[in-house]
Each structure stands twice: as C-alpha cells, then as structure tokens.
Amino acid sequence: TLSASGSPYFVDGLQSVTASSTLTLEPGVVIKFNAINKSGLQFINGGKLSAVGSSVNPIIFTSFYDDSYGGDTNGSIGSTSPSYGDWYGVRIDSPGTESTISRVLFRYGGWYYSGGGWTDSKANLYIANSSAVISDSVFEYSYVYGAKLTNASSTLVGNFFRYNNNSAEGASSGLSSELGTLTVNSNTFSDNKRGFYVLSSNFDSSSNFNSNTFTSNTGEAVYSSGRLGSYSGNSGSSNGVNAISVSGTITQNGATTTLAANSLPYLLNGSVTVAAGSALAVNSGVVIKGWSINSTSYLNVYGNLVVSGANFSDIVFSSMFSSPAKDDWGGLRFYSGSRSAIAGATFEYARAAIAYTDSPINLSNVKFSENTLGVSADSASLAYPITASAITFTNNTATTSPGGLW
C-alpha cells in the first residue's frame, strides 16, 4: 500500500508487481516516472492494481517533468516540460485478475520503440488478458493511446479521454480495444486523433457502448473494424468525421446485430458486409451514410437484413457529404441466399440504392430520392414473388432496372 504522505513516488526503469500481489494506492498518491531512462510499471503473474482516489484527492501517474503534480521533481525550475511518451505507461497483463481504477489521472505515457519494448501497448494504461473496472478517470497526452484494451473484458464508466493526438502516430486515439467484452458508458472523448478505435474482427458482439460523447476529435468519433457491439445514445460534434465509422464484416454467424439510434450516423467505410448465416436489424431513428472517399461505400448483404421503420423518415440511408449529390455512395447489394424486409426508410444520393442478385424484393413505405438508380434486380430475383407497396420515387435518374419492376 502506498499512502499520499509519501508522495511523490519516483519510478526509474521498469518495475513489476507479481506473485499474486495487489498494489493498493490511497487517495492523493502521486507516482512520477523517469523520462530520461524510460520507465514503466507492469502487473504480471497474478499482480493487480487497486487505485481508488477521490474527487478532492485523485491518484496521479505522470512524467517526472510534470510540475503540476508532486512539485518540481527534477529540479529544473521550469526549464523542462512534460511531453507525449515521457514514460512507457502502466501495463496490466495478468490473467485471472480484475483491477480497480477510479478517479485516477494518467498523463504523458505511451512510449514504445520499434523492435523493442512495449510495442503492443503504446498507452498510458494497457490491459491485456485480464479485466478491470475503470471509472471517473482521465487519460491524456499519451504518445499513441490514452488507454488500450486487448482481450480485456472490462467496464469503463464516466471517464475522460482527451488530448491523445500525437500527429506522428496514425492510430493515436483516446481509447483502443480489440477482443473481449466491453461496457463503455457515459465517457467523454475530446481532442484526440480518433475518439474510440475498435479493431474487432473477433470482437464480442455483446459489448455495449452507450451515452458516450465525442467532441473535436481530429478524425472519426468512432472507428470500428469488424464485428459491431451495440451502440446507443452516443452523441458528438465538431469531429473530423462526425460518425460511427464501420468497416469489414460487422455481423457474427448465427447471431443478430442491431443498429440502434444515436445522434451520430453510422458511416459505411468502404464495403461493409452482413455475413451469410447472420442478421442485421436496423431500428427506427437510425441514419446510415456512405461516401466515396478512398473507396465507395456499400452494404453487401449475404445474410438477412431487417429495416424496421414505419414512415419514410424513420430510417435514412444517405450521403456523408455536406453538399450531397447523386452517386455519392454505392448503395445496398443483396446476393444469392440473402433475405430482406425493408420498411419505413428513405434511400438517397446513391449510385444504385438497392441492387438484388438472386434475392427476393420485399419493400414497403420506402422512398427513393436523388439516386442515379433506385432499384435494380436480376432475372433470378424476379423469379421470386415481389412485395412492393407504398414506394415513392423522387428525382432519380432512373427508377428501376429493368423498367417497370412492379
């Protein structure tokens, strides 16, 4: 146990907590890390962290160049200042443990060097193969990630991820995660390169991300590659890409992935896939957008798509561009073996809003507006019974191909 009365504590080099030990930090503890001899703190082999500060006396992990906490540790009298990556960070890779982190401030960590130390972490706080409950804490000025989780089923509530915006690091972001089951609720992401960066080809789709706020991040509010968790009630403004950007295969075989409403739209980043044997459900209030930056946005459906609106305006598929035009994005493409039920939706500014290939047409209360082509279907699709009611076409270059589908 470290008490506030002994602060600041100075860490030189790499130090470890191991052998099923728990490092307990009392409120007000300040730990500073040598920035000349790059330093870090790691928890392995059953070691875990219990760091519970208070609103008046938070716990601090920072650079020894940081005079804001614990005084002028290096005696520079203001001639030195802290910077991104002054120290490695706190690393918890301790299977079978759960650490507790509350009201803790992490600053100026995230150092690594190619071919050498800590290249898998790059974060103020890195948690791998273990779990944590993290609340009311701040992660700022990291060299790459404010915090990073890998196969770390954890809960993060009420935290601030900010100023993790190192221009030299393309992946720099407030929070990064891959694998594991996460609950990420009521956090604030601001002034990072990206807000939340999810590499999730094997992500647990039961993860949920609710009521988070994203402001003034240079790139995407959320960048997600692969399986989607559940996003609901998230909001954002003044981000470079003010959206939940999704790419790759976003569904899981044998399961249904649901898109719920957020004030942020979902952005189709390139070709996004609904896998065979899976389903994607789109709830009322959802906005899905596409564009043609780097690659054209498509939603490719090999499984089942259910769009559940009642009126034209309930669910919108549209352009991400601020001055939209026809052909801004690709559209939806249904392939052999796919099924769909699309109701209460508007499709606009697409190249071909919906294209069916050996897939039955099932549309009701759908509006097609300002598309190059509204609906296309091949001969195999036309062999199925067609369901099409209350369909409206407005200012499309062409309505259907072949003409007169219904």
mmCIF file of C-alpha atoms in Angstrom:
data_model
loop_
_atom_site.group_PDB
_atom_site.id
_atom_site.type_symbol
_atom_site.label_atom_id
_atom_site.label_comp_id
_atom_site.label_asym_id
_atom_site.label_seq_id
_atom_site.Cartn_x
_atom_site.Cartn_y
_atom_site.Cartn_z
ATOM 1 C CA THR A 1 0.000 0.000 0.000
ATOM 2 C CA LEU A 2 1.269 3.461 -0.920
ATOM 3 C CA SER A 3 -0.026 6.447 1.051
ATOM 4 C CA ALA A 4 -0.340 10.066 -0.026
ATOM 5 C CA SER A 5 2.016 11.172 2.726
ATOM 6 C CA GLY A 6 4.943 9.505 0.941
ATOM 7 C CA SER A 7 4.267 11.201 -2.392
ATOM 8 C CA PRO A 8 5.614 11.835 -4.869
ATOM 9 C CA TYR A 9 6.954 8.332 -5.572
ATOM 10 C CA PHE A 10 9.627 8.083 -8.257
ATOM 11 C CA VAL A 11 9.869 5.126 -10.668
ATOM 12 C CA ASP A 12 13.140 4.582 -12.514
ATOM 13 C CA GLY A 13 13.223 1.869 -15.197
ATOM 14 C CA LEU A 14 10.698 -0.953 -15.496
ATOM 15 C CA GLN A 15 9.171 -2.126 -12.230
ATOM 16 C CA SER A 16 6.870 -5.133 -11.737
ATOM 17 C CA VAL A 17 4.095 -6.230 -9.392
ATOM 18 C CA THR A 18 3.830 -10.013 -9.475
ATOM 19 C CA ALA A 19 3.234 -13.217 -7.460
ATOM 20 C CA SER A 20 -0.484 -12.603 -6.868
ATOM 21 C CA SER A 21 0.252 -9.306 -5.122
ATOM 22 C CA THR A 22 -2.026 -6.268 -5.098
ATOM 23 C CA LEU A 23 -0.618 -2.761 -5.254
ATOM 24 C CA THR A 24 -3.054 -0.525 -3.368
ATOM 25 C CA LEU A 25 -2.857 3.227 -3.827
ATOM 26 C CA GLU A 26 -4.579 5.554 -1.383
ATOM 27 C CA PRO A 27 -6.279 8.793 -2.479
ATOM 28 C CA GLY A 28 -3.777 11.559 -3.270
ATOM 29 C CA VAL A 29 -0.866 9.306 -4.229
ATOM 30 C CA VAL A 30 1.377 10.792 -6.945
ATOM 31 C CA ILE A 31 3.692 8.475 -8.917
ATOM 32 C CA LYS A 32 6.164 10.031 -11.331
ATOM 33 C CA PHE A 33 8.221 8.232 -13.965
ATOM 34 C CA ASN A 34 11.750 8.936 -15.136
ATOM 35 C CA ALA A 35 11.632 10.356 -18.646
ATOM 36 C CA ILE A 36 15.387 10.086 -19.279
ATOM 37 C CA ASN A 37 15.628 6.382 -18.531
ATOM 38 C CA LYS A 38 12.225 5.418 -19.949
ATOM 39 C CA SER A 39 10.205 3.895 -17.130
ATOM 40 C CA GLY A 40 7.026 1.915 -16.624
ATOM 41 C CA LEU A 41 5.013 -0.162 -14.177
ATOM 42 C CA GLN A 42 3.759 -3.635 -15.077
ATOM 43 C CA PHE A 43 1.455 -6.146 -13.383
ATOM 44 C CA ILE A 44 2.064 -9.809 -14.269
ATOM 45 C CA ASN A 45 1.594 -13.350 -12.890
ATOM 46 C CA GLY A 46 -1.392 -12.527 -10.701
ATOM 47 C CA GLY A 47 -0.384 -8.980 -9.804
ATOM 48 C CA LYS A 48 -3.187 -6.418 -9.853
ATOM 49 C CA LEU A 49 -3.869 -2.753 -9.135
ATOM 50 C CA SER A 50 -6.314 -1.195 -6.706
ATOM 51 C CA ALA A 51 -6.208 2.556 -7.270
ATOM 52 C CA VAL A 52 -9.206 4.391 -5.839
ATOM 53 C CA GLY A 53 -8.822 8.126 -5.498
ATOM 54 C CA SER A 54 -11.377 10.761 -4.588
ATOM 55 C CA SER A 55 -12.744 13.869 -6.276
ATOM 56 C CA VAL A 56 -10.604 16.015 -3.957
ATOM 57 C CA ASN A 57 -7.548 13.736 -3.934
ATOM 58 C CA PRO A 58 -7.195 11.851 -7.215
ATOM 59 C CA ILE A 59 -4.328 9.436 -7.819
ATOM 60 C CA ILE A 60 -1.737 10.627 -10.359
ATOM 61 C CA PHE A 61 0.533 8.732 -12.790
ATOM 62 C CA THR A 62 2.693 11.179 -14.742
ATOM 63 C CA SER A 63 6.119 12.211 -16.035
ATOM 64 C CA PHE A 64 8.770 13.477 -13.641
ATOM 65 C CA TYR A 65 8.920 16.551 -15.908
ATOM 66 C CA ASP A 66 5.323 17.346 -14.887
ATOM 67 C CA ASP A 67 5.491 20.035 -12.190
ATOM 68 C CA SER A 68 1.686 20.260 -11.946
ATOM 69 C CA TYR A 69 1.578 17.307 -9.555
ATOM 70 C CA GLY A 70 4.107 16.482 -6.852
ATOM 71 C CA GLY A 71 6.199 19.602 -7.471
ATOM 72 C CA ASP A 72 9.412 20.125 -9.436
ATOM 73 C CA THR A 73 10.734 16.573 -9.091
ATOM 74 C CA ASN A 74 13.687 17.000 -11.433
ATOM 75 C CA GLY A 75 14.677 20.409 -10.054
ATOM 76 C CA SER A 76 14.544 22.106 -13.443
ATOM 77 C CA ILE A 77 12.915 25.292 -12.111
ATOM 78 C CA GLY A 78 10.633 25.343 -15.142
ATOM 79 C CA SER A 79 13.307 24.727 -17.792
ATOM 80 C CA THR A 80 11.802 21.339 -18.772
ATOM 81 C CA SER A 81 8.225 20.412 -19.558
ATOM 82 C CA PRO A 82 6.385 17.093 -19.992
ATOM 83 C CA SER A 83 5.527 15.636 -23.397
ATOM 84 C CA TYR A 84 3.821 12.722 -25.104
ATOM 85 C CA GLY A 85 5.619 9.454 -24.370
ATOM 86 C CA ASP A 86 7.850 10.556 -21.495
ATOM 87 C CA TRP A 87 7.304 7.093 -19.952
ATOM 88 C CA TYR A 88 6.003 3.711 -21.053
ATOM 89 C CA GLY A 89 2.762 3.552 -19.066
ATOM 90 C CA VAL A 90 1.002 1.182 -16.684
ATOM 91 C CA ARG A 91 0.694 -2.319 -18.105
ATOM 92 C CA ILE A 92 -1.619 -4.980 -16.648
ATOM 93 C CA ASP A 93 -1.191 -8.358 -18.351
ATOM 94 C CA SER A 94 -2.163 -10.659 -15.527
ATOM 95 C CA PRO A 95 -4.687 -13.381 -16.493
ATOM 96 C CA GLY A 96 -7.412 -14.165 -13.994
ATOM 97 C CA THR A 97 -7.255 -10.802 -12.210
ATOM 98 C CA GLU A 98 -9.534 -7.779 -12.045
ATOM 99 C CA SER A 99 -8.043 -4.386 -11.255
ATOM 100 C CA THR A 100 -9.976 -1.410 -9.909
ATOM 101 C CA ILE A 101 -9.192 2.101 -11.143
ATOM 102 C CA SER A 102 -11.276 5.074 -10.041
ATOM 103 C CA ARG A 103 -10.530 8.804 -10.000
ATOM 104 C CA VAL A 104 -7.045 8.353 -11.401
ATOM 105 C CA LEU A 105 -5.209 10.717 -13.766
ATOM 106 C CA PHE A 106 -2.831 9.199 -16.357
ATOM 107 C CA ARG A 107 -0.583 11.620 -18.300
ATOM 108 C CA TYR A 108 2.317 11.637 -20.795
ATOM 109 C CA GLY A 109 2.836 7.849 -21.132
ATOM 110 C CA GLY A 110 2.545 5.557 -24.153
ATOM 111 C CA TRP A 111 6.216 5.358 -25.139
ATOM 112 C CA TYR A 112 7.481 2.414 -27.225
ATOM 113 C CA TYR A 113 10.240 1.756 -29.698
ATOM 114 C CA SER A 114 10.040 -0.338 -32.853
ATOM 115 C CA GLY A 115 11.509 -3.784 -32.435
ATOM 116 C CA GLY A 116 11.836 -3.232 -28.722
ATOM 117 C CA GLY A 117 9.809 -2.576 -25.614
ATOM 118 C CA TRP A 118 6.058 -2.256 -25.206
ATOM 119 C CA THR A 119 5.195 -2.146 -28.905
ATOM 120 C CA ASP A 120 1.878 -3.882 -28.163
ATOM 121 C CA SER A 121 0.762 -1.311 -25.607
ATOM 122 C CA LYS A 122 1.681 2.275 -26.586
ATOM 123 C CA ALA A 123 -0.722 3.578 -23.954
ATOM 124 C CA ASN A 124 -0.966 5.393 -20.650
ATOM 125 C CA LEU A 125 -2.846 2.311 -19.443
ATOM 126 C CA TYR A 126 -2.703 -1.070 -21.186
ATOM 127 C CA ILE A 127 -4.817 -4.004 -20.040
ATOM 128 C CA ALA A 128 -4.451 -7.422 -21.674
ATOM 129 C CA ASN A 129 -5.803 -10.902 -20.885
ATOM 130 C CA SER A 130 -7.330 -9.648 -17.651
ATOM 131 C CA SER A 131 -10.151 -7.333 -16.652
ATOM 132 C CA ALA A 132 -10.732 -4.012 -14.951
ATOM 133 C CA VAL A 133 -13.402 -1.672 -13.699
ATOM 134 C CA ILE A 134 -12.389 1.864 -14.647
ATOM 135 C CA SER A 135 -14.432 4.885 -13.602
ATOM 136 C CA ASP A 136 -14.225 8.666 -13.329
ATOM 137 C CA SER A 137 -10.606 8.729 -14.513
ATOM 138 C CA VAL A 138 -8.670 10.835 -17.029
ATOM 139 C CA PHE A 139 -6.344 9.624 -19.805
ATOM 140 C CA GLU A 140 -4.455 12.377 -21.574
ATOM 141 C CA TYR A 141 -1.346 13.297 -23.587
ATOM 142 C CA SER A 142 -0.354 9.717 -24.440
ATOM 143 C CA TYR A 143 2.131 9.039 -27.226
ATOM 144 C CA VAL A 144 -0.453 6.839 -29.002
ATOM 145 C CA TYR A 145 -3.457 5.633 -26.960
ATOM 146 C CA GLY A 146 -4.984 7.115 -23.855
ATOM 147 C CA ALA A 147 -5.898 3.561 -22.866
ATOM 148 C CA LYS A 148 -5.739 0.275 -24.762
ATOM 149 C CA LEU A 149 -7.542 -2.999 -24.042
ATOM 150 C CA THR A 150 -6.697 -6.358 -25.620
ATOM 151 C CA ASN A 151 -8.794 -9.390 -24.710
ATOM 152 C CA ALA A 152 -9.727 -7.453 -21.600
ATOM 153 C CA SER A 153 -13.385 -7.791 -20.614
ATOM 154 C CA SER A 154 -13.821 -4.534 -18.751
ATOM 155 C CA THR A 155 -16.240 -1.815 -17.711
ATOM 156 C CA LEU A 156 -15.460 1.861 -18.329
ATOM 157 C CA VAL A 157 -17.881 4.464 -16.985
ATOM 158 C CA GLY A 158 -17.608 8.234 -16.638
ATOM 159 C CA ASN A 159 -14.022 8.619 -17.847
ATOM 160 C CA PHE A 160 -12.372 11.372 -19.903
ATOM 161 C CA PHE A 161 -10.095 10.540 -22.844
ATOM 162 C CA ARG A 162 -8.523 13.709 -24.169
ATOM 163 C CA TYR A 163 -5.516 15.263 -25.936
ATOM 164 C CA ASN A 164 -4.236 11.904 -27.214
ATOM 165 C CA ASN A 165 -3.479 13.444 -30.565
ATOM 166 C CA ASN A 166 0.142 12.840 -31.486
ATOM 167 C CA SER A 167 0.393 13.825 -35.164
ATOM 168 C CA ALA A 168 3.308 11.384 -35.648
ATOM 169 C CA GLU A 169 1.110 8.372 -34.819
ATOM 170 C CA GLY A 170 -1.657 7.474 -37.280
ATOM 171 C CA ALA A 171 -3.541 5.277 -34.814
ATOM 172 C CA SER A 172 -3.456 7.775 -31.959
ATOM 173 C CA SER A 173 -6.800 7.726 -30.120
ATOM 174 C CA GLY A 174 -8.485 8.174 -26.792
ATOM 175 C CA LEU A 175 -9.358 4.505 -26.328
ATOM 176 C CA SER A 176 -8.407 1.456 -28.384
ATOM 177 C CA SER A 177 -9.786 -2.055 -27.999
ATOM 178 C CA GLU A 178 -9.703 -5.478 -29.604
ATOM 179 C CA LEU A 179 -11.220 -8.770 -28.443
ATOM 180 C CA GLY A 180 -13.053 -9.122 -25.144
ATOM 181 C CA THR A 181 -16.449 -7.963 -23.912
ATOM 182 C CA LEU A 182 -16.723 -4.290 -23.042
ATOM 183 C CA THR A 183 -19.166 -1.960 -21.368
ATOM 184 C CA VAL A 184 -18.244 1.615 -22.307
ATOM 185 C CA ASN A 185 -20.864 4.035 -20.999
ATOM 186 C CA SER A 186 -21.087 7.780 -20.310
ATOM 187 C CA ASN A 187 -17.464 8.570 -21.185
ATOM 188 C CA THR A 188 -16.202 11.746 -22.872
ATOM 189 C CA PHE A 189 -13.758 11.663 -25.790
ATOM 190 C CA SER A 190 -12.341 15.022 -26.848
ATOM 191 C CA ASP A 191 -9.412 16.431 -28.825
ATOM 192 C CA ASN A 192 -7.924 13.029 -29.703
ATOM 193 C CA LYS A 193 -6.811 11.978 -33.170
ATOM 194 C CA ARG A 194 -9.678 9.457 -33.052
ATOM 195 C CA GLY A 195 -12.125 9.139 -30.212
ATOM 196 C CA PHE A 196 -12.662 5.376 -29.937
ATOM 197 C CA TYR A 197 -10.670 2.943 -32.125
ATOM 198 C CA VAL A 198 -12.037 -0.609 -32.260
ATOM 199 C CA LEU A 199 -10.200 -3.431 -34.036
ATOM 200 C CA SER A 200 -12.814 -6.084 -33.702
ATOM 201 C CA SER A 201 -12.584 -8.907 -36.242
ATOM 202 C CA ASN A 202 -13.072 -11.281 -33.298
ATOM 203 C CA PHE A 203 -14.809 -8.814 -31.015
ATOM 204 C CA ASP A 204 -17.594 -9.983 -28.716
ATOM 205 C CA SER A 205 -20.716 -8.512 -30.303
ATOM 206 C CA SER A 206 -22.456 -8.420 -26.904
ATOM 207 C CA SER A 207 -20.285 -5.416 -25.962
ATOM 208 C CA ASN A 208 -22.218 -2.197 -25.483
ATOM 209 C CA PHE A 209 -21.299 1.454 -25.938
ATOM 210 C CA ASN A 210 -23.954 3.803 -24.623
ATOM 211 C CA SER A 211 -24.346 7.532 -23.959
ATOM 212 C CA ASN A 212 -20.753 8.496 -24.751
ATOM 213 C CA THR A 213 -19.884 11.994 -26.004
ATOM 214 C CA PHE A 214 -17.351 12.725 -28.757
ATOM 215 C CA THR A 215 -16.186 16.271 -29.459
ATOM 216 C CA SER A 216 -13.391 17.872 -31.503
ATOM 217 C CA ASN A 217 -11.531 14.672 -32.353
ATOM 218 C CA THR A 218 -9.389 15.184 -35.458
ATOM 219 C CA GLY A 219 -10.633 12.045 -37.234
ATOM 220 C CA GLU A 220 -13.550 9.722 -36.563
ATOM 221 C CA ALA A 221 -15.616 9.920 -33.402
ATOM 222 C CA VAL A 222 -15.645 6.098 -33.534
ATOM 223 C CA TYR A 223 -13.669 3.897 -35.923
ATOM 224 C CA SER A 224 -14.763 0.252 -35.809
ATOM 225 C CA SER A 225 -13.379 -2.525 -37.980
ATOM 226 C CA GLY A 226 -15.212 -5.860 -37.880
ATOM 227 C CA ARG A 227 -17.974 -7.103 -35.604
ATOM 228 C CA LEU A 228 -20.090 -4.399 -34.059
ATOM 229 C CA GLY A 229 -21.201 -4.193 -30.496
ATOM 230 C CA SER A 230 -24.328 -2.299 -29.518
ATOM 231 C CA TYR A 231 -24.155 1.493 -29.856
ATOM 232 C CA SER A 232 -26.975 3.556 -28.406
ATOM 233 C CA GLY A 233 -27.477 7.170 -27.404
ATOM 234 C CA ASN A 234 -23.966 8.288 -28.355
ATOM 235 C CA SER A 235 -23.543 11.894 -29.454
ATOM 236 C CA GLY A 236 -20.864 14.076 -30.978
ATOM 237 C CA SER A 237 -19.961 17.367 -32.607
ATOM 238 C CA SER A 238 -17.029 19.063 -34.337
ATOM 239 C CA ASN A 239 -15.233 15.783 -35.081
ATOM 240 C CA GLY A 240 -13.308 15.423 -38.334
ATOM 241 C CA VAL A 241 -15.625 12.535 -39.228
ATOM 242 C CA ASN A 242 -18.710 13.012 -37.117
ATOM 243 C CA ALA A 243 -19.887 9.404 -37.257
ATOM 244 C CA ILE A 244 -19.580 5.841 -36.052
ATOM 245 C CA SER A 245 -17.434 4.561 -38.901
ATOM 246 C CA VAL A 246 -17.849 0.827 -39.601
ATOM 247 C CA SER A 247 -15.906 -1.433 -41.941
ATOM 248 C CA GLY A 248 -15.415 -5.102 -42.772
ATOM 249 C CA THR A 249 -17.826 -7.850 -41.705
ATOM 250 C CA ILE A 250 -19.952 -6.324 -38.961
ATOM 251 C CA THR A 251 -22.125 -9.335 -38.058
ATOM 252 C CA GLN A 252 -21.459 -12.714 -36.478
ATOM 253 C CA ASN A 253 -22.578 -16.052 -37.901
ATOM 254 C CA GLY A 254 -25.648 -17.361 -36.094
ATOM 255 C CA ALA A 255 -26.397 -14.033 -34.393
ATOM 256 C CA THR A 256 -28.314 -10.802 -34.945
ATOM 257 C CA THR A 257 -26.525 -7.459 -34.760
ATOM 258 C CA THR A 258 -28.769 -4.463 -34.068
ATOM 259 C CA LEU A 259 -28.151 -0.884 -35.114
ATOM 260 C CA ALA A 260 -29.831 1.358 -32.551
ATOM 261 C CA ALA A 261 -30.352 5.115 -32.755
ATOM 262 C CA ASN A 262 -27.580 7.598 -31.938
ATOM 263 C CA SER A 263 -27.321 11.280 -32.745
ATOM 264 C CA LEU A 264 -24.223 10.213 -34.690
ATOM 265 C CA PRO A 265 -24.849 8.446 -38.006
ATOM 266 C CA TYR A 266 -23.260 5.132 -38.921
ATOM 267 C CA LEU A 267 -20.783 5.595 -41.783
ATOM 268 C CA LEU A 268 -20.148 2.737 -44.207
ATOM 269 C CA ASN A 269 -16.375 2.869 -44.660
ATOM 270 C CA GLY A 270 -15.812 1.039 -47.942
ATOM 271 C CA SER A 271 -17.603 -2.268 -48.493
ATOM 272 C CA VAL A 272 -19.348 -3.378 -45.297
ATOM 273 C CA THR A 273 -20.652 -6.944 -45.095
ATOM 274 C CA VAL A 274 -23.564 -8.742 -43.459
ATOM 275 C CA ALA A 275 -22.302 -12.315 -43.393
ATOM 276 C CA ALA A 276 -24.237 -15.372 -44.568
ATOM 277 C CA GLY A 277 -25.990 -17.022 -41.636
ATOM 278 C CA SER A 278 -26.226 -13.735 -39.729
ATOM 279 C CA ALA A 279 -28.728 -10.898 -39.482
ATOM 280 C CA LEU A 280 -28.558 -7.129 -39.250
ATOM 281 C CA ALA A 281 -31.539 -5.344 -37.698
ATOM 282 C CA VAL A 282 -31.874 -1.584 -38.216
ATOM 283 C CA ASN A 283 -34.096 0.198 -35.699
ATOM 284 C CA SER A 284 -36.198 3.298 -36.163
ATOM 285 C CA GLY A 285 -34.218 6.514 -35.761
ATOM 286 C CA VAL A 286 -31.032 5.154 -37.343
ATOM 287 C CA VAL A 287 -29.178 7.124 -40.025
ATOM 288 C CA ILE A 288 -26.683 5.248 -42.211
ATOM 289 C CA LYS A 289 -24.412 7.215 -44.519
ATOM 290 C CA GLY A 290 -21.907 6.473 -47.249
ATOM 291 C CA TRP A 291 -19.371 8.286 -49.363
ATOM 292 C CA SER A 292 -16.678 7.748 -51.984
ATOM 293 C CA ILE A 293 -13.527 8.872 -50.174
ATOM 294 C CA ASN A 294 -10.728 6.279 -50.633
ATOM 295 C CA SER A 295 -13.341 3.667 -51.636
ATOM 296 C CA THR A 296 -17.056 3.696 -52.368
ATOM 297 C CA SER A 297 -19.424 2.763 -49.553
ATOM 298 C CA TYR A 298 -21.597 -0.333 -49.997
ATOM 299 C CA LEU A 299 -23.593 -2.527 -47.661
ATOM 300 C CA ASN A 300 -23.184 -6.058 -49.026
ATOM 301 C CA VAL A 301 -25.786 -8.455 -47.666
ATOM 302 C CA TYR A 302 -25.256 -12.225 -47.770
ATOM 303 C CA GLY A 303 -27.439 -12.916 -44.706
ATOM 304 C CA ASN A 304 -30.650 -11.249 -43.543
ATOM 305 C CA LEU A 305 -31.391 -7.506 -43.339
ATOM 306 C CA VAL A 306 -34.413 -6.189 -41.459
ATOM 307 C CA VAL A 307 -35.096 -2.444 -41.654
ATOM 308 C CA SER A 308 -37.921 -1.673 -39.228
ATOM 309 C CA GLY A 309 -39.383 1.759 -39.764
ATOM 310 C CA ALA A 310 -42.982 2.841 -40.314
ATOM 311 C CA ASN A 311 -42.638 6.117 -42.233
ATOM 312 C CA PHE A 312 -40.206 7.325 -44.887
ATOM 313 C CA SER A 313 -38.280 9.446 -42.382
ATOM 314 C CA ASP A 314 -37.851 6.789 -39.690
ATOM 315 C CA ILE A 315 -34.654 5.291 -41.150
ATOM 316 C CA VAL A 316 -32.424 7.125 -43.622
ATOM 317 C CA PHE A 317 -29.662 5.851 -45.938
ATOM 318 C CA SER A 318 -27.868 8.909 -47.296
ATOM 319 C CA SER A 319 -24.644 10.703 -48.221
ATOM 320 C CA MET A 320 -21.948 11.680 -45.717
ATOM 321 C CA PHE A 321 -21.014 14.744 -47.756
ATOM 322 C CA SER A 322 -22.170 18.154 -46.564
ATOM 323 C CA SER A 323 -23.261 19.036 -50.117
ATOM 324 C CA PRO A 324 -24.785 15.737 -51.250
ATOM 325 C CA ALA A 325 -25.335 14.678 -54.848
ATOM 326 C CA LYS A 326 -26.315 11.633 -56.830
ATOM 327 C CA ASP A 327 -23.706 8.856 -56.932
ATOM 328 C CA ASP A 328 -22.102 9.924 -53.632
ATOM 329 C CA TRP A 329 -22.098 6.328 -52.385
ATOM 330 C CA GLY A 330 -22.740 2.861 -53.769
ATOM 331 C CA GLY A 331 -25.903 1.533 -52.101
ATOM 332 C CA LEU A 332 -27.165 -1.790 -50.751
ATOM 333 C CA ARG A 333 -26.316 -5.012 -52.605
ATOM 334 C CA PHE A 334 -28.143 -8.282 -51.913
ATOM 335 C CA TYR A 335 -26.515 -11.528 -53.021
ATOM 336 C CA SER A 336 -27.694 -15.094 -53.549
ATOM 337 C CA GLY A 337 -29.049 -16.594 -50.339
ATOM 338 C CA SER A 338 -29.803 -13.226 -48.745
ATOM 339 C CA ARG A 339 -33.218 -12.132 -47.484
ATOM 340 C CA SER A 340 -34.568 -8.721 -46.563
ATOM 341 C CA ALA A 341 -37.562 -6.838 -45.232
ATOM 342 C CA ILE A 342 -37.237 -3.097 -45.702
ATOM 343 C CA ALA A 343 -39.944 -0.839 -44.307
ATOM 344 C CA GLY A 344 -40.196 2.827 -43.418
ATOM 345 C CA ALA A 345 -36.969 4.115 -44.974
ATOM 346 C CA THR A 346 -35.524 6.663 -47.349
ATOM 347 C CA PHE A 347 -32.635 5.991 -49.743
ATOM 348 C CA GLU A 348 -30.910 8.995 -51.283
ATOM 349 C CA TYR A 349 -27.798 10.088 -53.220
ATOM 350 C CA ALA A 350 -26.691 6.526 -54.094
ATOM 351 C CA ARG A 351 -25.332 5.081 -57.320
ATOM 352 C CA ALA A 352 -27.859 2.233 -57.156
ATOM 353 C CA ALA A 353 -29.803 2.466 -53.917
ATOM 354 C CA ILE A 354 -30.724 -1.235 -53.810
ATOM 355 C CA ALA A 355 -29.420 -3.966 -56.137
ATOM 356 C CA TYR A 356 -30.810 -7.517 -55.908
ATOM 357 C CA THR A 357 -28.900 -10.557 -57.199
ATOM 358 C CA ASP A 358 -30.865 -13.790 -56.744
ATOM 359 C CA SER A 359 -32.591 -12.271 -53.742
ATOM 360 C CA PRO A 360 -36.336 -11.564 -53.248
ATOM 361 C CA ILE A 361 -37.672 -7.988 -53.227
ATOM 362 C CA ASN A 362 -39.570 -7.009 -50.060
ATOM 363 C CA LEU A 363 -40.217 -3.277 -49.745
ATOM 364 C CA SER A 364 -42.928 -1.220 -48.053
ATOM 365 C CA ASN A 365 -43.186 2.507 -47.323
ATOM 366 C CA VAL A 366 -39.842 3.249 -48.952
ATOM 367 C CA LYS A 367 -38.776 6.453 -50.668
ATOM 368 C CA PHE A 368 -36.036 6.698 -53.283
ATOM 369 C CA SER A 369 -34.772 10.230 -53.866
ATOM 370 C CA GLU A 370 -31.891 11.785 -55.821
ATOM 371 C CA ASN A 371 -30.282 8.450 -56.726
ATOM 372 C CA THR A 372 -28.708 7.615 -60.055
ATOM 373 C CA LEU A 373 -30.793 4.403 -59.940
ATOM 374 C CA GLY A 374 -33.438 3.442 -57.401
ATOM 375 C CA VAL A 375 -33.741 -0.355 -57.625
ATOM 376 C CA SER A 376 -32.159 -2.999 -59.840
ATOM 377 C CA ALA A 377 -32.866 -6.733 -59.936
ATOM 378 C CA ASP A 378 -31.509 -9.618 -61.994
ATOM 379 C CA SER A 379 -33.669 -12.311 -63.561
ATOM 380 C CA ALA A 380 -33.162 -14.704 -60.638
ATOM 381 C CA SER A 381 -34.501 -12.088 -58.227
ATOM 382 C CA LEU A 382 -37.540 -11.503 -60.442
ATOM 383 C CA ALA A 383 -38.377 -15.208 -60.251
ATOM 384 C CA TYR A 384 -39.357 -14.734 -56.597
ATOM 385 C CA PRO A 385 -42.702 -13.178 -55.593
ATOM 386 C CA ILE A 386 -42.253 -9.396 -55.382
ATOM 387 C CA THR A 387 -43.541 -7.455 -52.368
ATOM 388 C CA ALA A 388 -43.563 -3.706 -53.034
ATOM 389 C CA SER A 389 -46.087 -1.306 -51.518
ATOM 390 C CA ALA A 390 -46.177 2.450 -50.960
ATOM 391 C CA ILE A 391 -42.979 3.058 -52.934
ATOM 392 C CA THR A 392 -42.119 6.642 -53.901
ATOM 393 C CA PHE A 393 -39.518 7.778 -56.457
ATOM 394 C CA THR A 394 -38.390 11.418 -56.481
ATOM 395 C CA ASN A 395 -35.880 12.926 -58.916
ATOM 396 C CA ASN A 396 -33.872 9.749 -59.589
ATOM 397 C CA THR A 397 -32.054 9.494 -62.905
ATOM 398 C CA ALA A 398 -33.746 6.100 -63.331
ATOM 399 C CA THR A 399 -36.294 4.425 -61.054
ATOM 400 C CA THR A 400 -35.856 0.703 -61.686
ATOM 401 C CA SER A 401 -33.790 -1.613 -63.853
ATOM 402 C CA PRO A 402 -35.332 -3.300 -65.721
ATOM 403 C CA GLY A 403 -38.087 -0.711 -66.007
ATOM 404 C CA GLY A 404 -41.490 -1.380 -64.519
ATOM 405 C CA LEU A 405 -40.417 -3.924 -61.877
ATOM 406 C CA TRP A 406 -43.847 -3.593 -60.287
#
